[in-house]
PDB file of C-alpha atoms and ligand atoms in Angstrom:
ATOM      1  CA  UNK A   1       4.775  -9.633  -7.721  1.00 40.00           C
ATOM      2  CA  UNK A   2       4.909 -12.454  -5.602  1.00 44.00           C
ATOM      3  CA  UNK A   3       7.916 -14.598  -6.797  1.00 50.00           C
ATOM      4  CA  UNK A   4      10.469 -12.285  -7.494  1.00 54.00           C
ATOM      5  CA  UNK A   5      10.044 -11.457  -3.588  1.00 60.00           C
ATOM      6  CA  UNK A   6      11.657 -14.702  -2.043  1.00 67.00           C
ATOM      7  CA  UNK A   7      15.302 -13.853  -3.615  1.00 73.00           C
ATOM      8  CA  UNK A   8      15.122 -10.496  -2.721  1.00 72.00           C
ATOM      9  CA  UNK A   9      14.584 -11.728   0.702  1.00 72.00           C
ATOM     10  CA  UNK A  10      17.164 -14.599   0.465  1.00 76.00           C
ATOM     11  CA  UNK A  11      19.444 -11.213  -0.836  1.00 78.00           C
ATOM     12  CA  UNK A  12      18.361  -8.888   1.709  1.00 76.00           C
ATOM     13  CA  UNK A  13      19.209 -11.449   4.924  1.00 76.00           C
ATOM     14  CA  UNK A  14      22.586 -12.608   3.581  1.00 79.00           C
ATOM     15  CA  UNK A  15      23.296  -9.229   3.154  1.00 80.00           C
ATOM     16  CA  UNK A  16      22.074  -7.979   7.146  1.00 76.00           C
ATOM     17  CA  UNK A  17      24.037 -11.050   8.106  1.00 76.00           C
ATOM     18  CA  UNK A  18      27.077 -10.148   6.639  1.00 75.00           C
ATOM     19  CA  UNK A  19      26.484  -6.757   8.408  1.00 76.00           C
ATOM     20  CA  UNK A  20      25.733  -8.733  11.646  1.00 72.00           C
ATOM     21  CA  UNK A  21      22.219  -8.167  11.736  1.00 69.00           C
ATOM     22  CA  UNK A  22      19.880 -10.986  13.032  1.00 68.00           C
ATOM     23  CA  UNK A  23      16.129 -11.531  12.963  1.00 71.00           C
ATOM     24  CA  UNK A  24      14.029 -10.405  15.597  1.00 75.00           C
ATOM     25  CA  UNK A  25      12.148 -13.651  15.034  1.00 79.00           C
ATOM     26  CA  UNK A  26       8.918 -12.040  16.977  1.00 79.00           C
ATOM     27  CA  UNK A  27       7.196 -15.641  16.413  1.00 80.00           C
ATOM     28  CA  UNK A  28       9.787 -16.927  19.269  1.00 81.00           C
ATOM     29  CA  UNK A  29       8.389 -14.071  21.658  1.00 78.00           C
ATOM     30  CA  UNK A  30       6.286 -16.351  23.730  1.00 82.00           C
ATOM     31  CA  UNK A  31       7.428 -20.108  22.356  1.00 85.00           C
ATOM     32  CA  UNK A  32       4.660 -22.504  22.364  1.00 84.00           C
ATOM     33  CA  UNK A  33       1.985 -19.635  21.447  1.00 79.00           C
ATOM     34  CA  UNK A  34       3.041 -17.350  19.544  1.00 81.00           C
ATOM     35  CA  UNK A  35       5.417 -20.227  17.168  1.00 83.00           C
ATOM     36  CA  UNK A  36       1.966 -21.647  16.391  1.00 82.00           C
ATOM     37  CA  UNK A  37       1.538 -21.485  12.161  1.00 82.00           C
ATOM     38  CA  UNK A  38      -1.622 -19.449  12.775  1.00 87.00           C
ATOM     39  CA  UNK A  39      -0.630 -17.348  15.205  1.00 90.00           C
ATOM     40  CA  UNK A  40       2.524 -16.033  13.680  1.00 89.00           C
ATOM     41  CA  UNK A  41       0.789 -15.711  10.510  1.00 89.00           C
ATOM     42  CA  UNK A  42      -1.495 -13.459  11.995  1.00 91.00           C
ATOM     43  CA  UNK A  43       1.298 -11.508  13.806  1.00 92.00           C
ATOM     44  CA  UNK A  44       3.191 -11.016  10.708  1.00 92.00           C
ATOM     45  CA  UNK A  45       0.589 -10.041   8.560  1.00 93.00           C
ATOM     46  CA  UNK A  46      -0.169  -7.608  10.955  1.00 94.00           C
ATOM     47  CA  UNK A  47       3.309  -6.181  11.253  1.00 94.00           C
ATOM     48  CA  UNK A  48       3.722  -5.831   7.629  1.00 94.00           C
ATOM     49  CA  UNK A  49       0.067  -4.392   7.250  1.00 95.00           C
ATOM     50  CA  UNK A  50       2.211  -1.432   9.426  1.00 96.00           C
ATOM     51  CA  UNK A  51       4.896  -1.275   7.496  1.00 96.00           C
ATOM     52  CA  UNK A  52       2.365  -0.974   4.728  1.00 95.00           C
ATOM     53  CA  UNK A  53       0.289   1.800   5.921  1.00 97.00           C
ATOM     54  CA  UNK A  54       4.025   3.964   6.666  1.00 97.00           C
ATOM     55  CA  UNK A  55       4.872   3.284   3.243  1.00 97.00           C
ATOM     56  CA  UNK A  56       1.804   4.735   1.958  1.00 96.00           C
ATOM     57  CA  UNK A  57       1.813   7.445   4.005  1.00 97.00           C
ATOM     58  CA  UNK A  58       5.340   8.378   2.434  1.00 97.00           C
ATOM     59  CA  UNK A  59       3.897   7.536  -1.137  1.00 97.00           C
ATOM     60  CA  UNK A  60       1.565  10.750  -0.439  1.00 97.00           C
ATOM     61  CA  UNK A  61       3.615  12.665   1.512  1.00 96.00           C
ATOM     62  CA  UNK A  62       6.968  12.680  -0.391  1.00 96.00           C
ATOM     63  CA  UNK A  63       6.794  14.943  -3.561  1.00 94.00           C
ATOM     64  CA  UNK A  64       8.552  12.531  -5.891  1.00 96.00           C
ATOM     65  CA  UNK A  65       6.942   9.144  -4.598  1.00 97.00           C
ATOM     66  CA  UNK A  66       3.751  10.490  -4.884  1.00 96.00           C
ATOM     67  CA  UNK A  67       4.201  11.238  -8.404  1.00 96.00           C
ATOM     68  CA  UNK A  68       4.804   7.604  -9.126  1.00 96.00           C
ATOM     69  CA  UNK A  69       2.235   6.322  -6.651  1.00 96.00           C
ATOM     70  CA  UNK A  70      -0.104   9.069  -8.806  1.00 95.00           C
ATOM     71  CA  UNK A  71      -0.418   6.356 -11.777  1.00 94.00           C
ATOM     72  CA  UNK A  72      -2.637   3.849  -9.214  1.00 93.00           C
ATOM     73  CA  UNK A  73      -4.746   7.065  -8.161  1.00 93.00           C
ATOM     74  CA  UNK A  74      -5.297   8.412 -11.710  1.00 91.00           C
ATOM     75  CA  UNK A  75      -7.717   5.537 -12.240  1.00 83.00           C
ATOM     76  CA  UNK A  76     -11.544   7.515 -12.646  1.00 78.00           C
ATOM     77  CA  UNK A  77     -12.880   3.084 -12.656  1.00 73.00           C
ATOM     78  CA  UNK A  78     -12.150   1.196 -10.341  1.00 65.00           C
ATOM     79  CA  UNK A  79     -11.955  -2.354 -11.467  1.00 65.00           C
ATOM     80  CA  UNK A  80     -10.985  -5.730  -9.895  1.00 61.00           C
ATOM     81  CA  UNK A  81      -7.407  -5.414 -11.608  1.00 60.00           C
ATOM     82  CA  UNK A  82      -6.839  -1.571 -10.605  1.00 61.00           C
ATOM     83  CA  UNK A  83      -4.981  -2.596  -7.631  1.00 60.00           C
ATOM     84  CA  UNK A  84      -2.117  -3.829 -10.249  1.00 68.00           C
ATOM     85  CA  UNK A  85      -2.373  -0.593 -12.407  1.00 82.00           C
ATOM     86  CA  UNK A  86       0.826   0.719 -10.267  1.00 89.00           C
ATOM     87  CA  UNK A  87       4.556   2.854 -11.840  1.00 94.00           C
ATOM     88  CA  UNK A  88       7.026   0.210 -11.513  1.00 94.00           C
ATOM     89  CA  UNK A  89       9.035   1.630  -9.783  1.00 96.00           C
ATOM     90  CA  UNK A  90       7.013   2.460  -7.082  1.00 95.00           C
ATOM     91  CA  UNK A  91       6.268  -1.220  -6.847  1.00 92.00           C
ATOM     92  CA  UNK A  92       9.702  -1.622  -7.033  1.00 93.00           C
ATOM     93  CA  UNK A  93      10.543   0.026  -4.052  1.00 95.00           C
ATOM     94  CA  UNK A  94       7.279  -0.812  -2.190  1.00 94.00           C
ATOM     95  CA  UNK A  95       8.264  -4.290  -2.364  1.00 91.00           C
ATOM     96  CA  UNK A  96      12.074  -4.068  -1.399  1.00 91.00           C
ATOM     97  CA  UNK A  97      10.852  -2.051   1.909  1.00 94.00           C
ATOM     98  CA  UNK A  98       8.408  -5.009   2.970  1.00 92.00           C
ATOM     99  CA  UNK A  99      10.780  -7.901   1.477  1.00 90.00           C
ATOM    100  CA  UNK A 100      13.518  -5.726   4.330  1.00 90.00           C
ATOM    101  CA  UNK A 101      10.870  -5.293   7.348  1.00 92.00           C
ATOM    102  CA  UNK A 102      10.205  -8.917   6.831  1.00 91.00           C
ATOM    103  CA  UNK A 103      13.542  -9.636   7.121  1.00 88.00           C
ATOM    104  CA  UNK A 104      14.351  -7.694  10.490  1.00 89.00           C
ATOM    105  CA  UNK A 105      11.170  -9.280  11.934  1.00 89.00           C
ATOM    106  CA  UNK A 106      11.417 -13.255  11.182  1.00 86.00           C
ATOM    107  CA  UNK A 107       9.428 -13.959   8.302  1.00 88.00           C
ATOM    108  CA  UNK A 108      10.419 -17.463   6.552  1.00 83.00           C
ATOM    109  CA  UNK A 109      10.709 -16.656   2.968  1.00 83.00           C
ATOM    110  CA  UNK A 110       7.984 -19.570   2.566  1.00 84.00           C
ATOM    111  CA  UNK A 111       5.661 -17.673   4.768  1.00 87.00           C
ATOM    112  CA  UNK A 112       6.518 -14.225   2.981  1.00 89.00           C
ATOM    113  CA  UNK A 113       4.979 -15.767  -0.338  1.00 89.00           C
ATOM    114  CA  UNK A 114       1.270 -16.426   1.410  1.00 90.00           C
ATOM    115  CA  UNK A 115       1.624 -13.812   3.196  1.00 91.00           C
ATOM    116  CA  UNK A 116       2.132 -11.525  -0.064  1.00 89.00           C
ATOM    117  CA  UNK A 117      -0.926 -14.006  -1.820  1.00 90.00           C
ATOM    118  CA  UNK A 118      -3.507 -13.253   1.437  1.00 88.00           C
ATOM    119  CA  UNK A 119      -2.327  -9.528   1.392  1.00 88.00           C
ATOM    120  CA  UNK A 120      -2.800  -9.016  -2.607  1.00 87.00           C
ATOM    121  CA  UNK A 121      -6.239 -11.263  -2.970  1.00 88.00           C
ATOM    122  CA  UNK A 122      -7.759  -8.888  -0.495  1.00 87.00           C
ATOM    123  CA  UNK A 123      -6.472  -5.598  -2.135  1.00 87.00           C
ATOM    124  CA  UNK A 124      -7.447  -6.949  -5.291  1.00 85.00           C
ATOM    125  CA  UNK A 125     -11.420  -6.711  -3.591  1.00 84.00           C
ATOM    126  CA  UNK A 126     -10.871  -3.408  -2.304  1.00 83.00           C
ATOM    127  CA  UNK A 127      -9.965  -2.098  -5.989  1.00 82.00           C
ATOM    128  CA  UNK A 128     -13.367  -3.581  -6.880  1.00 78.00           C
ATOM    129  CA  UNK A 129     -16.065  -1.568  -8.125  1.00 69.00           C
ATOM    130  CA  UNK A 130     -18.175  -2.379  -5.138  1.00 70.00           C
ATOM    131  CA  UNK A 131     -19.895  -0.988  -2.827  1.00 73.00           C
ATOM    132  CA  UNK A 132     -19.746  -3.299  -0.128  1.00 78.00           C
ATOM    133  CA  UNK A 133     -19.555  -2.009   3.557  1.00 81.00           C
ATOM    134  CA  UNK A 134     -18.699  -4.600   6.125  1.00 83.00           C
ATOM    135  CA  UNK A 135     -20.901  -2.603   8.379  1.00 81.00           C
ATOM    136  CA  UNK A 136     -20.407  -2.448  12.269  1.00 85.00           C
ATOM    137  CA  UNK A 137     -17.037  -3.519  13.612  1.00 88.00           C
ATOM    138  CA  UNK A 138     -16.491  -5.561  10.682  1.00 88.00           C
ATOM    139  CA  UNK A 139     -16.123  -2.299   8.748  1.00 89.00           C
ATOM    140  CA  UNK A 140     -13.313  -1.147  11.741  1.00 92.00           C
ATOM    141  CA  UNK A 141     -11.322  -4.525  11.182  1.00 94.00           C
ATOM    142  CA  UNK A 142     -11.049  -5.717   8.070  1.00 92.00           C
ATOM    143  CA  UNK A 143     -10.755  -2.442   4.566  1.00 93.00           C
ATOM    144  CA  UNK A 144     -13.487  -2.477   2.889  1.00 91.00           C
ATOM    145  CA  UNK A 145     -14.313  -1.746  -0.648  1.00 89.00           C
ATOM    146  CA  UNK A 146     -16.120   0.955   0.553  1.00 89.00           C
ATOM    147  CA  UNK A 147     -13.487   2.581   2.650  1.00 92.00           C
ATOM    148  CA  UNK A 148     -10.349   1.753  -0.045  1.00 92.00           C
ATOM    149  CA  UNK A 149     -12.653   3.908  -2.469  1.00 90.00           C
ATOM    150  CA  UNK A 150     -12.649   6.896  -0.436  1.00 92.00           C
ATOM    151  CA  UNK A 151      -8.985   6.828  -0.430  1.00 93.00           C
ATOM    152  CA  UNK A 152      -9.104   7.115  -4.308  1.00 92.00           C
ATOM    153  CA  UNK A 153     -12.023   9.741  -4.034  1.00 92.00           C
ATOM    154  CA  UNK A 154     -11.464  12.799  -5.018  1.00 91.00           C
ATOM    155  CA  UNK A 155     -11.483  15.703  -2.591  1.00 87.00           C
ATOM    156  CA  UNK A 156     -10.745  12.971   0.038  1.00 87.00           C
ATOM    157  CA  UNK A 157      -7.580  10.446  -0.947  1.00 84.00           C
ATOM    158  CA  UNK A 158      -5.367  12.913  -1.006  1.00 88.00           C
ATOM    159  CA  UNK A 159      -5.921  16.112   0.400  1.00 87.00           C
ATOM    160  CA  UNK A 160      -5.836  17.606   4.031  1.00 87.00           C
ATOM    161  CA  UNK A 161      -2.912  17.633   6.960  1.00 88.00           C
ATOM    162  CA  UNK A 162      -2.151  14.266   6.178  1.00 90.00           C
ATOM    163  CA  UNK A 163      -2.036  14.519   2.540  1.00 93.00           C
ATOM    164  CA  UNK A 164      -4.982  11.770   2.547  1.00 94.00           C
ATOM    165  CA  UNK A 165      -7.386   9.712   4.610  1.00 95.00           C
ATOM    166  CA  UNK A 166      -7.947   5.454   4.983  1.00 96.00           C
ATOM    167  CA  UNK A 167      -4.297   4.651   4.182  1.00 96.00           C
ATOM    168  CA  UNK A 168      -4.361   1.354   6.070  1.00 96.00           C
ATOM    169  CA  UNK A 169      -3.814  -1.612   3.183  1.00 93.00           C
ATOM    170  CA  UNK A 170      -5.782  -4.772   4.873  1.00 94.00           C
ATOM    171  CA  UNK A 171      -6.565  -3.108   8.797  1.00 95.00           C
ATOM    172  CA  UNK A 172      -7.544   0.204   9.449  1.00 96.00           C
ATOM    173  CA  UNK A 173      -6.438  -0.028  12.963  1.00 97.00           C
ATOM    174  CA  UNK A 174      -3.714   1.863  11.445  1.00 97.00           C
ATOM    175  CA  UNK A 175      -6.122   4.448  10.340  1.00 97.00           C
ATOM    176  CA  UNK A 176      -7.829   4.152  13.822  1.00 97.00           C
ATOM    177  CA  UNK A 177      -4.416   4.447  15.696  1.00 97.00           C
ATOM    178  CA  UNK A 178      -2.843   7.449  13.722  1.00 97.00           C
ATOM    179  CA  UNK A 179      -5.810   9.654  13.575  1.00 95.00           C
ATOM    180  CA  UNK A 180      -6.069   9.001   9.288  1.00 96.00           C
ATOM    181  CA  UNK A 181      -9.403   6.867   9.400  1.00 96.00           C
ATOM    182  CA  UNK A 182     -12.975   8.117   7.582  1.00 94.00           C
ATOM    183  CA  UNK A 183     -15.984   5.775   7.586  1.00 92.00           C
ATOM    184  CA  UNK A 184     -17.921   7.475   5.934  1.00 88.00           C
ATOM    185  CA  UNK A 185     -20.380   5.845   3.619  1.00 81.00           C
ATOM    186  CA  UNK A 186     -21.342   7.137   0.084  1.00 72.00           C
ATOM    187  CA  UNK A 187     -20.240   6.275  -3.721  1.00 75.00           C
ATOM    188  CA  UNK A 188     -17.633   9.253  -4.206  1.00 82.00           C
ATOM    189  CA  UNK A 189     -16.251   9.556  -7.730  1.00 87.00           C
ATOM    190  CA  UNK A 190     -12.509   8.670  -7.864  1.00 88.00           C
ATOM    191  CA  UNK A 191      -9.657  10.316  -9.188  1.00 90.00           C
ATOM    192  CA  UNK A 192      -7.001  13.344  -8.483  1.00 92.00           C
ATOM    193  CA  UNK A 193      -8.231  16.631  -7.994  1.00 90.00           C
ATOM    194  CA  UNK A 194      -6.617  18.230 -11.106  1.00 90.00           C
ATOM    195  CA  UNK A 195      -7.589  15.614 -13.499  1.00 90.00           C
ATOM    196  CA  UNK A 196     -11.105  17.648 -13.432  1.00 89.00           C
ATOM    197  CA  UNK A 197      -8.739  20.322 -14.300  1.00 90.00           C
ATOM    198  CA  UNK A 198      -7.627  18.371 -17.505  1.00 90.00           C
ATOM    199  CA  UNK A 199      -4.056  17.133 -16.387  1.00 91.00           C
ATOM    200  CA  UNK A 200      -3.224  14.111 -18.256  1.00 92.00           C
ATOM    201  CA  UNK A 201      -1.956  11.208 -16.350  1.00 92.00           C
ATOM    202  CA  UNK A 202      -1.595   9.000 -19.695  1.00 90.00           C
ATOM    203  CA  UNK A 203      -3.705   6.254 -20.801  1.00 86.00           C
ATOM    204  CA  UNK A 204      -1.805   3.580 -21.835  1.00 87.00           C
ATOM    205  CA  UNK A 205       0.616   1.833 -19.528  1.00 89.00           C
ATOM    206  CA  UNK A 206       3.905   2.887 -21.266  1.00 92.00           C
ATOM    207  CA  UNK A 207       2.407   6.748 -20.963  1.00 92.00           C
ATOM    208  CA  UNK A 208       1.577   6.699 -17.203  1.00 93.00           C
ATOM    209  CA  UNK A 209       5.364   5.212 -16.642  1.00 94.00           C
ATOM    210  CA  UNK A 210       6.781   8.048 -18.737  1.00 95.00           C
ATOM    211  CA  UNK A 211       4.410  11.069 -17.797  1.00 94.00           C
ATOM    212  CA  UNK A 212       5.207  10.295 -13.541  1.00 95.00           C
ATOM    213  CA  UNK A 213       9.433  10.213 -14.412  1.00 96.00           C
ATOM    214  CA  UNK A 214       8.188  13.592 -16.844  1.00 95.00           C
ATOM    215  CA  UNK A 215       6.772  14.964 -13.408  1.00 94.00           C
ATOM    216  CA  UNK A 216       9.132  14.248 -11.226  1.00 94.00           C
ATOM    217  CA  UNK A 217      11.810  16.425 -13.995  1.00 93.00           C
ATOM    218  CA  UNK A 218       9.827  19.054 -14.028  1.00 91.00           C
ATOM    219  CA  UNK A 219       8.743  19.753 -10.474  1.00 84.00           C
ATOM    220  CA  UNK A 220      12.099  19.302  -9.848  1.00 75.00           C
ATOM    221  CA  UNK A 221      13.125  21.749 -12.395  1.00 73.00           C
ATOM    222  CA  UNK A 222      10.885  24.429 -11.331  1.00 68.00           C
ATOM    223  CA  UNK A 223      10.751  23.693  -7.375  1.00 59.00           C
ATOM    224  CA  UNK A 224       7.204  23.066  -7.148  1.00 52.00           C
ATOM    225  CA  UNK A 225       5.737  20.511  -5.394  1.00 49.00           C
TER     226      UNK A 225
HETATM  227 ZN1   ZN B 301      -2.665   5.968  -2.019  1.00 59.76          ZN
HETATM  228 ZN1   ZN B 302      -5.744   1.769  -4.088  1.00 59.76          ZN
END
């Protein structure tokens, strides 16, 4: 979802104007170093890699978020595409929280679209049914295949204190930082815990969509979590 981004930013600033918001415009921080196109790229991606790991953090910890963000973890194959098997409305409001951090930090709109390209093409190789370790530091810098899968895993992604493990989207410095990372190697099947116990998370796409809004009713309904 890459083009429908740039209006919603173009929508998202007029609107903080008319509030009387400005951009931070952290590229201006230190002019002549860090305004340099690489530079700022690099800062910005890592800014909205942090926004990214929050926001997945709250995809796992809030009851009725995770139940959307449940259709990309009820995937038992991982394939090059599973990083696009996602509820909509999850992307949906995924997106509109980047499209406003990018916003309140600076981001041209221009450099919000490669941004979003650099960001997906690497997810898209996480998702892959690999099992590629960068190894060494590599494997502390840059998520793996390897360490993207044990999020999925089951028994792993989404159990414990923090309702999961390896949240970071492209650096797990995140992970590192706020005490969520686990490098450790193996091929773990993927999945959510009570699929083993038959729950149906709906094959086709229209059935995943309807079966998460189905959950949310019914926990509701009857409290649960
Ligand atoms: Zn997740
Ligand atoms: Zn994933």
């Amino acid at each position: 979802m890459v083009l429908p981004q740039t209006p919603l930013v173009d929508l998202l600033e007029g609107e903080l104007r008319l509030l009387g918001f400005s951009r931070l415009n952290v590229d201006q921080f230190w002019p002549g170093v860090t305004d340099l196109p690489l530079i700022s790229f690099l800062i910005y991606l890592l800014l909205l890699d942090l926004a990214d790991y929050w926001i997945h953090r709250g995809q796992h910890r809030i009851a009725w978020w995770w139940e959307l963000h449940a259709v990309h973890h009820s995937q038992r194959q991982m394939t090059f595409w599973s990083d696009n098997r996602n509820h909509l409305l999850d992307d949906l409001i995924r997106d509109a929280l980047v499209a406003l951090v990018a916003v309140l930090i600076g981001v041209a709109p221009e450099q919000f679209v490669l941004l979003t390209v650099a960001s997906r093409v690497l997810q898209s190789v996480q998702h892959a049914n690999l099992r590629w370790r960068w190894g060494g530091l590599a494997e502390r810098l840059v998520v793996s295949p390897s360490f993207h899968r044990l999020h999925h895993a089951i028994g792993f992604g989404h159990e414990g204190p923090a309702r999961g493990c390896n949240f970071a989207v492209l650096f797990p410095v995140w992970d590192l930082l706020f005490r969520t990372a686990d490098f450790r190697s193996g091929f773990v099947p993927t999945g959510i815990r009570d699929q083993l116990d038959g729950r149906d998370y709906g094959r086709g796409f229209w059935a995943q969509q309807w079966l998460a809004l189905r959950r949310i009713a019914t926990s509701r309904q009857t409290g649960a979590r």
